[in-house]
Coordinates of C-alpha atoms and ligand atoms in Angstrom, one line a residue:
X991 CA 5.6 30.0 11.9
X992 CA 4.5 32.3 9.1
X993 CA 5.7 35.8 9.0
X994 CA 2.5 37.9 9.3
X995 CA 2.1 41.0 7.2
X996 CA 4.3 39.6 4.6
X997 CA 3.5 41.0 1.0
X998 CA 3.3 38.7 -2.1
X999 CA 2.3 40.8 -5.1
X1000 CA 0.3 38.4 -7.4
X1001 CA 2.0 38.2 -10.7
X1002 CA 0.1 39.1 -13.8
X1003 CA -2.9 39.6 -11.8
X1004 CA -5.1 41.5 -14.3
X1005 CA -4.0 39.2 -17.1
X1006 CA -4.9 36.2 -15.1
X1007 CA -8.2 37.4 -14.2
X1008 CA -8.9 38.4 -17.8
X1009 CA -7.9 34.7 -18.9
X1010 CA -10.1 33.0 -16.3
X1011 CA -13.1 35.4 -16.9
X1012 CA -14.7 34.8 -13.5
X1013 CA -18.4 35.3 -13.3
X1014 CA -21.0 35.2 -10.5
X1015 CA -21.8 31.7 -9.5
X1016 CA -18.6 30.4 -11.0
X1017 CA -16.5 27.5 -9.4
X1018 CA -12.6 27.9 -9.3
X1019 CA -9.7 25.8 -8.4
X1020 CA -6.6 27.8 -7.3
X1021 CA -4.0 24.9 -7.2
X1022 CA -1.3 27.2 -5.7
X1023 CA -3.2 29.5 -3.5
X1024 CA -0.2 30.8 -1.6
X1025 CA -1.1 33.9 0.2
X1026 CA -4.4 34.1 -1.5
X1027 CA -3.7 37.1 -4.0
X1028 CA -5.2 35.7 -7.0
X1029 CA -7.8 33.8 -5.2
X1030 CA -9.2 36.9 -3.4
X1031 CA -9.7 38.5 -6.8
X1032 CA -11.4 35.4 -8.2
X1033 CA -13.7 35.4 -5.2
X1034 CA -14.5 39.2 -5.6
X1035 CA -15.2 38.8 -9.3
X1036 CA -17.4 35.9 -8.8
X1037 CA -19.4 37.5 -6.0
X1038 CA -22.0 37.0 -4.6
X1039 CA -22.0 33.2 -4.7
X1040 CA -18.8 32.0 -6.7
X1041 CA -16.9 29.3 -4.9
X1042 CA -13.3 28.6 -4.7
X1043 CA -11.0 25.6 -3.7
X1044 CA -7.6 26.6 -2.8
X1045 CA -4.8 24.1 -2.4
X1046 CA -1.3 24.5 -1.3
X1047 CA 1.4 22.2 0.1
X1048 CA 2.6 24.9 2.5
X1049 CA 0.8 25.1 5.9
X1050 CA 2.2 28.5 6.6
X1051 CA 0.9 29.8 3.4
X1052 CA -2.5 28.3 3.9
X1053 CA -2.7 30.0 7.3
X1054 CA -2.3 33.4 5.7
X1055 CA -4.5 32.6 2.8
X1056 CA -7.2 31.5 5.4
X1057 CA -7.0 34.8 7.3
X1058 CA -7.0 36.8 4.0
X1059 CA -9.8 35.0 2.4
X1060 CA -12.0 34.8 5.6
X1061 CA -14.3 37.6 4.6
X1062 CA -15.6 35.3 1.8
X1063 CA -16.8 32.7 4.5
X1064 CA -18.1 29.4 3.1
X1065 CA -17.5 30.4 -0.5
X1066 CA -13.9 29.3 0.1
X1067 CA -12.5 25.8 0.9
X1068 CA -8.7 25.5 1.7
X1069 CA -7.0 22.3 1.7
X1070 CA -3.3 21.4 2.3
X1071 CA -2.4 19.1 -0.7
X1072 CA -0.8 19.0 -3.9
X1073 CA -2.3 20.4 -6.9
X1074 CA -1.9 16.9 -8.4
X1075 CA -4.9 16.1 -6.4
X1076 CA -7.0 19.0 -7.8
X1077 CA -9.5 16.7 -9.5
X1078 CA -10.3 14.4 -6.6
X1079 CA -10.3 17.3 -4.2
X1080 CA -12.6 19.4 -6.4
X1081 CA -14.9 16.4 -6.8
X1082 CA -15.0 15.9 -3.1
X1083 CA -15.8 19.6 -2.5
X1084 CA -18.5 19.5 -5.0
X1085 CA -16.6 21.9 -7.3
X1086 CA -16.0 19.8 -10.3
X1087 CA -16.4 20.3 -13.2
X1088 CA -15.3 23.9 -12.6
X1089 CA -15.0 27.1 -14.5
X1090 CA -11.4 27.8 -14.0
X1091 CA -8.2 26.2 -12.9
X1092 CA -5.2 28.2 -11.9
X1093 CA -1.6 27.3 -11.3
X1094 CA 0.8 30.0 -10.3
X1095 CA 4.0 28.0 -10.0
X1096 CA 7.2 28.2 -8.0
X1097 CA 7.8 29.8 -4.7
X1098 CA 6.0 32.7 -3.1
X1099 CA 7.6 35.8 -1.5
X1100 CA 6.9 34.4 1.9
X1101 CA 9.0 31.3 1.1
X1102 CA 11.9 33.1 -0.6
X1103 CA 12.1 35.7 2.1
X1104 CA 11.9 33.4 5.2
X1105 CA 15.5 32.3 5.9
X1106 CA 14.4 29.2 7.8
X1107 CA 12.7 27.7 4.6
X1108 CA 16.2 27.6 2.9
X1109 CA 14.9 28.7 -0.6
X1110 CA 17.2 31.7 -1.1
X1111 CA 20.8 32.0 -1.7
X1112 CA 20.6 35.5 -0.3
X1113 CA 19.6 34.6 3.1
X1114 CA 21.4 32.1 5.3
X1115 CA 19.3 29.2 6.6
X1116 CA 19.0 25.4 6.6
X1117 CA 19.2 23.9 3.2
X1118 CA 15.6 22.8 3.2
X1119 CA 13.5 24.0 0.1
X1120 CA 10.4 21.8 0.8
X1121 CA 7.1 23.4 0.0
X1122 CA 5.6 20.9 2.5
X1123 CA 7.9 20.9 5.5
X1124 CA 6.2 17.8 6.9
X1125 CA 7.1 15.6 4.0
X1126 CA 10.0 14.2 1.8
X1127 CA 13.7 14.9 1.5
X1128 CA 15.2 18.2 2.1
X1129 CA 17.7 19.9 -0.3
X1130 CA 20.5 19.0 2.2
X1131 CA 19.3 15.4 2.0
X1132 CA 19.7 15.5 -1.8
X1133 CA 23.0 17.4 -1.8
X1134 CA 24.6 15.1 0.9
X1135 CA 23.1 11.8 -0.2
X1136 CA 23.5 11.7 -4.1
X1137 CA 26.5 10.5 -6.1
X1138 CA 28.5 13.0 -8.0
X1139 CA 27.4 12.0 -11.4
X1140 CA 23.6 12.1 -10.3
X1141 CA 24.1 15.5 -8.7
X1142 CA 25.8 16.8 -11.9
X1143 CA 23.0 15.5 -14.0
X1144 CA 20.4 17.1 -11.7
X1145 CA 22.0 20.4 -11.8
X1146 CA 22.3 20.2 -15.5
X1147 CA 18.9 19.0 -16.3
X1148 CA 16.8 21.1 -13.8
X1149 CA 19.0 24.2 -13.6
X1150 CA 20.4 24.1 -17.2
X1151 CA 23.7 25.0 -15.4
X1152 CA 26.7 24.7 -17.8
X1153 CA 29.2 24.3 -14.8
X1154 CA 27.1 21.4 -13.4
X1155 CA 30.0 18.8 -13.2
X1156 CA 32.4 21.4 -11.5
X1157 CA 29.7 22.4 -9.1
X1158 CA 28.8 18.6 -8.2
X1159 CA 32.6 17.7 -7.9
X1160 CA 33.0 20.6 -5.4
X1161 CA 29.9 19.7 -3.4
X1162 CA 31.1 16.1 -3.0
X1163 CA 34.4 17.4 -2.0
X1164 CA 33.1 19.8 0.7
X1165 CA 30.3 17.7 2.2
X1166 CA 28.4 17.8 4.5
X1167 CA 26.6 21.0 3.2
X1168 CA 23.9 22.1 5.6
X1169 CA 23.3 25.8 4.9
X1170 CA 22.0 27.8 2.0
X1171 CA 25.0 30.2 2.6
X1172 CA 27.5 27.4 2.4
X1173 CA 26.1 26.1 -1.0
X1174 CA 25.8 29.6 -2.4
X1175 CA 29.5 30.4 -1.5
X1176 CA 30.6 27.1 -3.0
X1177 CA 28.8 27.6 -6.3
X1178 CA 30.2 31.3 -6.4
X1179 CA 33.6 30.0 -5.9
X1180 CA 33.6 27.3 -8.7
X1181 CA 31.2 28.8 -11.2
X1182 CA 31.2 32.7 -10.6
X1183 CA 32.2 34.8 -13.5
X1184 CA 33.2 38.5 -13.3
X1185 CA 30.4 40.8 -14.2
X1186 CA 27.6 38.2 -14.1
X1187 CA 24.2 39.8 -13.9
X1188 CA 22.5 37.0 -12.0
X1189 CA 23.9 35.2 -9.0
X1190 CA 25.8 32.1 -10.0
X1191 CA 23.9 30.2 -7.5
X1192 CA 20.5 30.8 -9.1
X1193 CA 20.5 27.8 -11.4
X1194 CA 21.8 25.3 -8.8
X1195 CA 19.1 26.5 -6.3
X1196 CA 16.4 26.3 -8.9
X1197 CA 17.6 22.7 -9.8
X1198 CA 17.5 21.6 -6.2
X1199 CA 14.0 23.1 -5.5
X1200 CA 12.5 21.6 -8.5
X1201 CA 14.0 18.1 -7.5
X1202 CA 13.1 18.4 -3.9
X1203 CA 9.3 19.1 -4.7
X1204 CA 9.2 17.0 -7.8
X1205 CA 7.8 20.2 -9.5
X1206 CA 7.9 19.0 -13.1
X1207 CA 6.3 15.7 -12.4
X1208 CA 3.5 17.4 -10.4
X1209 CA 2.9 19.9 -13.1
X1210 CA 2.5 17.3 -15.7
X1211 CA 0.1 15.2 -13.5
X1212 CA -1.9 18.2 -12.7
X1213 CA -2.2 19.2 -16.5
X1214 CA -3.4 15.7 -17.4
X1215 CA -6.4 15.9 -15.1
X1216 CA -7.4 19.4 -16.5
X1217 CA -9.7 18.1 -19.4
X1218 CA -11.8 16.3 -16.7
X1219 CA -11.5 19.0 -14.2
X1220 CA -12.9 21.9 -16.4
X1221 CA -16.5 22.1 -17.8
X1222 CA -17.0 23.0 -21.5
X1223 CA -16.1 26.8 -21.6
X1224 CA -13.9 26.5 -18.5
X1225 CA -10.5 28.1 -18.6
X1226 CA -7.1 27.0 -17.6
X1227 CA -4.4 29.5 -16.7
X1228 CA -0.7 28.6 -15.9
X1229 CA 1.9 31.0 -14.7
X1230 CA 5.4 29.7 -15.1
X1231 CA 8.9 31.1 -14.1
X1232 CA 11.3 29.2 -16.2
X1233 CA 11.6 27.4 -19.4
X1234 CA 11.3 23.9 -18.1
X1235 CA 7.9 24.6 -16.8
X1236 CA 6.9 26.7 -19.7
X1237 CA 7.7 24.0 -22.2
X1238 CA 5.6 21.5 -20.4
X1239 CA 2.6 23.9 -20.4
X1240 CA 3.2 24.8 -24.1
X1241 CA 3.3 21.2 -25.2
X1242 CA 0.3 20.1 -23.2
X1243 CA -1.8 22.9 -24.7
X1244 CA -0.5 22.2 -28.1
X1245 CA -1.3 18.5 -27.8
X1246 CA -4.7 19.1 -26.4
X1247 CA -5.6 21.5 -29.0
X1248 CA -5.1 18.8 -31.8
X1249 CA -7.4 15.9 -32.7
X1250 CA -4.7 13.5 -33.8
X1251 CA -1.4 13.1 -31.9
X1252 CA 0.0 10.1 -33.8
X1253 CA 3.6 10.4 -34.6
X1254 CA 4.2 12.0 -37.9
X1255 CA 4.4 9.8 -41.1
X1256 CA 1.7 7.3 -40.2
X1257 CA -0.7 6.7 -43.2
X1258 CA -3.8 7.0 -41.0
X1259 CA -4.6 8.2 -37.4
X1260 CA -4.3 5.3 -34.9
X1261 CA -4.5 7.3 -31.6
X1262 CA -8.2 8.3 -31.7
X1263 CA -7.3 11.4 -29.7
X1264 CA -9.8 14.3 -29.7
X1265 CA -8.9 17.8 -28.9
X1266 CA -10.1 19.1 -25.6
X1267 CA -8.6 22.6 -25.4
X1268 CA -8.5 25.9 -27.5
X1269 CA -5.5 27.9 -26.7
X1270 CA -6.3 31.6 -25.7
X1271 CA -3.7 33.6 -27.7
X1272 CA -0.8 32.3 -29.8
X1273 CA 1.9 33.6 -27.5
X1274 CA 2.4 33.5 -23.6
X1275 CA 1.6 36.8 -21.8
X1276 CA 4.4 38.4 -20.0
X1277 CA 4.4 41.3 -17.5
X1278 CA 4.7 44.8 -18.9
X1279 CA 7.5 47.2 -17.9
X1280 CA 5.5 48.7 -15.0
X1281 CA 5.0 45.4 -13.4
X1282 CA 8.6 44.3 -13.9
X1283 CA 9.9 47.4 -12.3
X1284 CA 7.4 47.3 -9.4
X1285 CA 7.9 43.5 -8.8
X1286 CA 11.3 42.3 -10.0
X1287 CA 10.1 38.6 -9.3
X1288 CA 7.7 38.9 -12.1
X1289 CA 10.5 39.3 -14.7
X1290 CA 10.5 35.7 -15.9
X1291 CA 6.8 35.0 -15.6
X1292 CA 4.8 33.7 -18.5
X1293 CA 1.0 33.2 -18.5
X1294 CA -0.5 30.6 -21.0
X1295 CA -4.3 30.0 -20.9
X1296 CA -6.8 27.8 -22.7
X1297 CA -10.5 27.1 -22.9
X1298 CA -12.0 23.7 -22.4
X1299 CA -13.9 22.7 -25.6
Ligands
LIG1565 C1 3.9 31.7 -6.6 S1 3.0 31.1 -5.1 C2 1.4 31.4 -5.3 C3 1.0 32.8 -5.0 C4 -0.5 33.0 -5.1 N1 -1.0 33.0 -6.5 C5 -0.9 34.4 -4.5 O1 -1.5 35.2 -5.2 O2 -0.5 34.6 -3.4 C6 3.2 29.4 -5.4 C7 2.7 28.6 -4.3 O3 2.5 27.2 -4.8 C8 2.7 26.2 -3.9 N2 3.1 25.0 -4.3 C9 4.1 24.7 -5.0 N3 4.0 23.4 -5.5 C10 2.7 23.0 -5.2 C11 2.0 21.8 -5.3 N4 2.6 20.8 -6.0 N5 0.8 21.7 -4.9 C12 0.2 22.8 -4.2 N6 0.9 24.0 -4.0 C13 2.1 24.1 -4.4 C14 3.8 27.0 -3.0 O4 3.8 26.4 -1.7 C15 3.4 28.4 -3.1 O5 2.7 28.8 -2.0

């Protein structure tokens, strides 16, 4: 069960609210409602009659968001589902096209800080890492059921880990691996370097979490539905925490900000693509020093936003 009273400080809160520019009567979709921090502000700023659809794959997070957002009554609809389903869910709830779509990616403090969820290499727990504990393979299934080459490829591609082959070989040698502590110690042994600032397990854990939850596929699918989900003038805001996610968001906004997306060198346009978005700002927004010091988890955050044309 969820730990009550857990605190998750919403990352880049003011900047996200500025990007989404909520207004009374507006309709918002928070695809990663988590513990409801961003959602609460969107509801407050869109009072008295703004509405919000909050999605999350994690039942524990939704239970906490439900309590936190209860004061907003029927202005809020919470559904346990992936943000890939944002468009059909918003249509069904009568909230599409909407004025704002928010994705605050990755795991929440609740998930990182609950040993039983298996996200953290600092806390010993079962090697799980699923956002939705009711579905799909766990990280232990991936680690114990994949061939060495596939594991090395996964840790390299999704963790950008230079020692991926050595780690994969050690995993295969030591299997079965069932706990976060066992995996963290193994990675430390084979890939740790003296004086390293971040834990050597960071990249391997990131790779497994992304794979287990199909995070990059889900993000791409959700972005593709954005032009249909937003009304003209509606805003998209995405907070990412690593370069793989940020690249996907950056490229999507770049592509949707151009009329023609034909490969370079064609004498005339054959794609017929028409731009759907206007980027808000040339560069991603990152947390200031005060936020980074207050909330170390915000350090790698980047916010990109765009407006539906
Ligand atoms: C960083 S937290 C969001 C925190 C939230 N903005 C707040 O202020 O409390 C990310 C959340 O996204 C959820 N999540 C991850 N992948 C998801 C997906 N494909 N669909 C829906 N929710 C997802 C996680 O379960 C987690 O609760």
